[in-house]
Short mmCIF file of C-alpha atoms in Angstrom, two decimals:
data_model
loop_
_atom_site.label_atom_id
_atom_site.label_comp_id
_atom_site.label_asym_id
_atom_site.label_seq_id
_atom_site.Cartn_x
_atom_site.Cartn_y
_atom_site.Cartn_z
CA UNK F 423 74.48 -28.84 -82.27
CA UNK F 424 73.15 -32.10 -80.99
CA UNK F 425 70.76 -32.19 -83.64
CA UNK F 426 73.35 -31.69 -86.27
CA UNK F 427 75.46 -34.38 -84.93
CA UNK F 428 72.63 -36.73 -84.61
CA UNK F 429 71.69 -36.01 -88.56
CA UNK F 430 75.17 -36.56 -89.53
CA UNK F 431 75.29 -39.92 -87.98
CA UNK F 432 71.91 -40.76 -89.46
CA UNK F 433 73.31 -39.50 -93.08
CA UNK F 434 76.47 -41.66 -92.58
CA UNK F 435 74.74 -44.61 -91.62
CA UNK F 436 71.97 -44.44 -94.60
CA UNK F 437 75.24 -44.00 -97.02
CA UNK F 438 76.79 -47.16 -95.34
CA UNK F 439 73.62 -49.04 -95.98
CA UNK F 440 73.29 -47.88 -99.35
CA UNK F 441 76.77 -48.98 -100.24
CA UNK F 442 76.87 -52.47 -98.59
CA UNK F 443 73.45 -52.95 -99.82
CA UNK F 444 74.31 -52.56 -103.31
CA UNK F 445 77.51 -54.33 -103.07
CA UNK F 446 76.50 -57.54 -101.65
CA UNK F 447 73.37 -59.84 -102.31
CA UNK F 448 70.97 -60.50 -99.35
CA UNK F 449 67.85 -62.75 -99.14
CA UNK F 450 64.89 -60.83 -100.22
CA UNK F 451 63.53 -60.33 -96.84
CA UNK F 452 66.71 -58.20 -95.87
CA UNK F 453 66.31 -56.28 -99.11
CA UNK F 454 62.92 -55.05 -98.46
CA UNK F 455 64.29 -54.30 -94.85
CA UNK F 456 67.26 -52.32 -96.39
CA UNK F 457 64.90 -50.19 -98.71
CA UNK F 458 62.48 -49.45 -95.76
CA UNK F 459 65.50 -48.46 -93.49
CA UNK F 460 66.79 -46.21 -96.32
CA UNK F 461 63.47 -44.43 -96.63
CA UNK F 462 63.15 -43.73 -93.07
CA UNK F 463 66.72 -42.21 -92.52
CA UNK F 464 66.30 -40.29 -95.56
CA UNK F 465 62.99 -38.78 -94.29
CA UNK F 466 64.69 -38.02 -90.95
CA UNK F 467 67.47 -36.49 -92.95
CA UNK F 468 65.07 -33.80 -94.44
CA UNK F 469 63.56 -33.42 -91.24
CA UNK F 470 66.71 -32.61 -88.98
CA UNK F 471 69.34 -31.70 -91.21
CA UNK F 472 68.08 -29.20 -94.09
CA UNK F 473 67.71 -25.67 -92.63
CA UNK F 474 65.37 -22.95 -94.24
CA UNK F 475 68.28 -21.18 -95.70
CA UNK F 476 69.67 -24.38 -97.67
CA UNK F 477 65.97 -25.75 -98.92
CA UNK F 478 66.24 -24.59 -102.36
CA UNK F 479 69.89 -25.77 -102.67
CA UNK F 480 69.13 -29.03 -101.40
CA UNK F 481 66.10 -29.23 -103.67
CA UNK F 482 68.33 -28.52 -106.78
CA UNK F 483 71.37 -30.76 -105.57
CA UNK F 484 68.91 -33.60 -105.01
CA UNK F 485 67.00 -33.25 -108.17
CA UNK F 486 70.06 -32.98 -110.35
CA UNK F 487 71.51 -36.09 -108.17
CA UNK F 488 68.44 -38.26 -108.80
CA UNK F 489 68.30 -37.37 -112.24
CA UNK F 490 71.87 -38.22 -113.12
CA UNK F 491 71.92 -41.34 -111.21
CA UNK F 492 68.91 -42.80 -112.98
CA UNK F 493 70.89 -41.89 -116.28
CA UNK F 494 74.03 -43.65 -115.10
CA UNK F 495 72.20 -46.67 -113.63
CA UNK F 496 70.39 -47.22 -117.18
CA UNK F 497 73.78 -46.95 -119.12
CA UNK F 498 75.39 -49.30 -116.38
CA UNK F 499 72.82 -52.05 -117.08
CA UNK F 500 74.67 -52.95 -120.38
CA UNK F 501 77.93 -53.56 -118.46
CA UNK F 502 77.59 -56.55 -115.75
CA UNK F 503 80.75 -55.86 -114.11
CA UNK F 504 79.65 -52.33 -113.13
CA UNK F 505 76.18 -53.43 -112.24
CA UNK F 506 77.18 -53.20 -108.47
CA UNK F 507 77.57 -49.25 -108.87
CA UNK F 508 74.11 -49.11 -110.42
CA UNK F 509 72.71 -50.92 -107.35
CA UNK F 510 74.53 -48.46 -105.05
CA UNK F 511 72.99 -45.49 -106.94
CA UNK F 512 69.68 -46.98 -106.74
CA UNK F 513 70.00 -47.11 -102.98
CA UNK F 514 71.04 -43.57 -102.81
CA UNK F 515 68.20 -42.67 -104.67
CA UNK F 516 65.84 -44.52 -102.41
CA UNK F 517 67.77 -42.68 -99.67
CA UNK F 518 67.76 -38.90 -101.14
CA UNK F 519 64.44 -39.00 -102.43
CA UNK F 520 62.58 -39.02 -99.12
CA UNK F 521 64.62 -36.26 -97.75
CA UNK F 522 63.83 -34.04 -100.97
CA UNK F 523 60.17 -34.79 -100.61
CA UNK F 524 60.11 -33.88 -97.00
CA UNK F 525 61.89 -30.86 -97.76
CA UNK F 526 59.63 -29.78 -100.66
CA UNK F 527 56.76 -30.83 -98.60
CA UNK F 528 57.87 -28.10 -96.09
CA UNK F 529 58.16 -25.44 -98.55
CA UNK F 530 54.59 -26.10 -99.74
CA UNK F 531 53.23 -25.67 -96.16
CA UNK F 532 55.34 -22.57 -95.62
CA UNK F 533 53.83 -20.97 -99.02
CA UNK F 534 50.33 -22.24 -98.38
CA UNK F 535 50.51 -20.62 -94.71
CA UNK F 536 51.87 -17.37 -95.74
CA UNK F 537 49.83 -14.17 -95.13
CA UNK F 538 50.26 -10.53 -94.00
CA UNK F 539 51.75 -12.20 -91.17
CA UNK F 540 55.70 -12.49 -92.22
CA UNK F 541 56.85 -16.01 -92.01
CA UNK F 542 60.28 -14.96 -90.52
CA UNK F 543 58.40 -12.79 -88.15
CA UNK F 544 56.26 -15.92 -87.41
CA UNK F 545 59.51 -18.01 -86.80
CA UNK F 546 60.93 -15.22 -84.36
CA UNK F 547 57.64 -14.74 -82.46
CA UNK F 548 57.69 -18.75 -82.28
CA UNK F 549 61.19 -18.97 -80.85
CA UNK F 550 60.49 -16.23 -78.32
CA UNK F 551 57.40 -17.74 -77.15
CA UNK F 552 59.31 -21.48 -76.95
CA UNK F 553 62.02 -19.62 -75.02
CA UNK F 554 59.46 -18.22 -72.50
CA UNK F 555 57.93 -21.73 -72.01
CA UNK F 556 57.63 -23.19 -68.45
CA UNK F 557 59.49 -26.64 -68.10
CA UNK F 558 55.85 -28.31 -68.08
CA UNK F 559 55.08 -26.71 -71.49
CA UNK F 560 58.53 -27.86 -72.78
CA UNK F 561 57.78 -31.49 -71.26
CA UNK F 562 54.56 -31.43 -73.40
CA UNK F 563 56.47 -30.66 -76.52
CA UNK F 564 58.79 -33.56 -76.04
CA UNK F 565 55.50 -35.77 -75.45
CA UNK F 566 54.38 -34.47 -78.92
CA UNK F 567 57.74 -35.33 -80.46
CA UNK F 568 57.24 -38.85 -79.10
CA UNK F 569 53.65 -38.96 -80.55
CA UNK F 570 54.51 -38.22 -83.91
CA UNK F 571 57.50 -40.86 -83.85
CA UNK F 572 54.87 -43.50 -82.81
CA UNK F 573 52.68 -42.29 -85.66
CA UNK F 574 55.23 -42.51 -88.05
CA UNK F 575 56.26 -46.03 -86.83
CA UNK F 576 52.85 -47.32 -87.11
CA UNK F 577 52.37 -46.24 -90.68
CA UNK F 578 55.57 -47.74 -91.73
CA UNK F 579 54.55 -51.07 -90.00
CA UNK F 580 51.12 -50.59 -91.68
CA UNK F 581 52.76 -50.51 -95.21
CA UNK F 582 55.35 -52.85 -95.11
CA UNK F 583 54.48 -55.53 -92.45
CA UNK F 584 51.73 -57.94 -91.68
CA UNK F 585 50.49 -56.71 -88.49
CA UNK F 586 46.88 -58.31 -88.25
CA UNK F 587 48.12 -60.29 -85.21
CA UNK F 588 48.71 -56.87 -83.41
CA UNK F 589 45.80 -54.92 -84.77
CA UNK F 590 44.25 -54.27 -81.50
CA UNK F 591 47.28 -52.93 -79.72
CA UNK F 592 47.91 -50.63 -82.90
CA UNK F 593 44.37 -49.16 -82.66
CA UNK F 594 44.92 -48.49 -78.80
CA UNK F 595 48.31 -46.94 -79.57
CA UNK F 596 46.89 -44.88 -82.42
CA UNK F 597 43.95 -43.96 -80.07
CA UNK F 598 46.28 -42.53 -77.52
CA UNK F 599 48.10 -40.69 -80.33
CA UNK F 600 45.04 -38.97 -81.59
CA UNK F 601 44.11 -37.97 -78.08
CA UNK F 602 47.54 -36.05 -77.65
CA UNK F 603 47.13 -34.68 -81.14
CA UNK F 604 43.71 -33.14 -79.84
CA UNK F 605 45.44 -31.94 -76.68
CA UNK F 606 48.13 -30.25 -78.63
CA UNK F 607 45.25 -28.19 -80.66
CA UNK F 608 44.06 -26.65 -77.49
CA UNK F 609 47.67 -26.19 -76.34
CA UNK F 610 48.70 -24.50 -79.62
CA UNK F 611 45.52 -22.49 -79.60
CA UNK F 612 46.39 -21.08 -76.09
CA UNK F 613 49.65 -19.99 -77.21
CA UNK F 614 48.68 -17.74 -79.79
CA UNK F 615 45.13 -16.59 -78.21
CA UNK F 616 44.12 -15.71 -82.18
CA UNK F 617 41.70 -18.06 -83.98
CA UNK F 618 42.84 -16.61 -87.58
CA UNK F 619 46.47 -16.92 -86.65
CA UNK F 620 45.70 -20.42 -84.96
CA UNK F 621 44.01 -21.56 -88.22
CA UNK F 622 46.93 -20.30 -90.49
CA UNK F 623 49.72 -21.39 -88.91
CA UNK F 624 48.21 -25.04 -87.37
CA UNK F 625 45.91 -26.02 -90.07
CA UNK F 626 48.38 -29.30 -90.75
CA UNK F 627 47.85 -29.94 -86.92
CA UNK F 628 44.18 -29.99 -87.32
CA UNK F 629 44.28 -32.33 -90.55
CA UNK F 630 46.38 -34.61 -88.16
CA UNK F 631 43.27 -35.46 -86.02
CA UNK F 632 41.25 -36.51 -88.74
CA UNK F 633 40.42 -40.35 -88.25
CA UNK F 634 40.34 -41.52 -91.77
CA UNK F 635 43.78 -43.21 -92.17
CA UNK F 636 47.14 -43.30 -90.75
CA UNK F 637 48.57 -41.00 -93.56
CA UNK F 638 47.04 -38.24 -92.09
CA UNK F 639 49.35 -38.34 -88.80
CA UNK F 640 52.21 -37.67 -90.97
CA UNK F 641 51.09 -33.84 -91.51
CA UNK F 642 52.23 -33.49 -87.67
CA UNK F 643 55.64 -33.96 -88.91
CA UNK F 644 55.59 -29.94 -89.58
CA UNK F 645 54.95 -29.91 -85.81
CA UNK F 646 57.90 -32.09 -84.95
CA UNK F 647 60.10 -29.97 -87.10
CA UNK F 648 59.14 -26.79 -85.74
CA UNK F 649 59.76 -28.03 -82.17
CA UNK F 650 63.14 -29.34 -82.97
CA UNK F 651 63.90 -25.98 -84.68
CA UNK F 652 62.90 -24.05 -81.75
CA UNK F 653 64.92 -26.45 -79.54
CA UNK F 654 67.87 -25.54 -81.50
CA UNK F 655 67.49 -21.74 -81.58
CA UNK F 656 66.88 -21.96 -77.86
CA UNK F 657 70.01 -24.01 -77.41
CA UNK F 658 72.05 -21.67 -79.37
CA UNK F 659 70.52 -18.43 -77.95
CA UNK F 660 71.38 -19.83 -74.31
CA UNK F 661 74.69 -20.50 -75.29
CA UNK F 662 75.41 -17.47 -76.60
CA UNK F 663 74.13 -15.70 -73.81
CA UNK F 664 76.20 -17.81 -71.44
CA UNK F 665 79.34 -16.41 -73.49
CA UNK F 666 78.35 -12.92 -73.37
CA UNK F 667 77.91 -13.09 -69.42
CA UNK F 668 81.29 -15.07 -68.88
CA UNK F 669 82.79 -12.01 -71.22
CA UNK F 670 81.04 -9.82 -68.98
CA UNK F 671 82.18 -11.14 -65.89
CA UNK F 672 86.04 -11.15 -67.25
CA UNK F 673 85.69 -7.44 -68.17
CA UNK F 674 84.24 -6.55 -64.46
CA UNK F 675 86.99 -8.41 -62.92
CA UNK F 676 89.63 -6.79 -65.16
CA UNK F 677 87.93 -3.39 -64.06
CA UNK F 678 88.13 -4.27 -60.50
CA UNK F 679 91.93 -5.49 -60.82
CA UNK F 680 93.11 -2.22 -62.72
CA UNK F 681 91.23 0.05 -60.24
CA UNK F 682 93.25 -1.70 -57.09
CA UNK F 683 96.47 -1.62 -59.27
CA UNK F 684 96.11 2.14 -59.87
CA UNK F 685 97.22 3.49 -56.31
CA UNK F 686 100.00 0.53 -56.53
CA UNK F 687 101.46 2.00 -59.71
CA UNK F 688 100.98 5.54 -58.23
CA UNK F 689 103.04 4.92 -55.10
CA UNK F 690 105.35 2.53 -57.16
CA UNK F 691 106.07 5.74 -59.25
CA UNK F 692 106.58 8.30 -56.37
CA UNK F 693 109.65 6.08 -54.77
CA UNK F 694 112.29 7.20 -57.29
CA UNK F 695 111.27 10.82 -56.47
CA UNK F 696 111.45 9.79 -52.72
CA UNK F 697 115.04 8.13 -53.09
CA UNK F 698 116.27 11.35 -54.95
CA UNK F 699 115.26 13.59 -52.04
CA UNK F 700 117.09 11.51 -49.50
CA UNK F 701 120.12 11.17 -51.62
CA UNK F 702 120.32 14.96 -51.64
#
């Protein structure tokens, strides 16, 4: 529920930036920052807000929206007064496209990871494993989430900003991120205890530790998504179990009250009979 609310806030923020960025002219540096922000927010929408049941519908809707927007912006270029609408649509394309790319990438990964072991079965087992994890193991998953977020931020900084002055700091942070990813491989293997399943389900995590460029760290986003999904499922299951236990407690209380009331009802029924006897 928290993830859904957060993703809704991110979507509204992205939509607001797209509208304001297209409606008003800013200095070039601010326009670049707007584009980067829209790309990042769009990617997070794809990661957090699109469930597996909605993937196909989202890709179709997103594709239709992007194609239609491109066609409309080309038509609006002829009309200077409507140029603002064209700019807004361009910003929405920049916002929606990363979400579509992330979802499409996730679908491709799911197909590539499929085997005789059913994907739905894999998800159920993974959710059960996560539900049984200790507090230390759940803390480790949170550390992995933080490391993936750091890797993503470093990649954005490298692509869009001059960071030569902070090169040593970034290399040190990247070294820490790779170390966390290496340890995570050991953790993932120990959870499944099966080398074949480990390779089939964690091959992207293996790619993430290849020291050939920051772009390889993005493959760890799949692990990021899975952790968030398992957290969400566990939260829902815990909430449902709480409701069931409350309902059970209420039923038990009601049954106890009814047992107590039975003798009371019995004696209350016998009183009229006793009163009649006395009258006679």
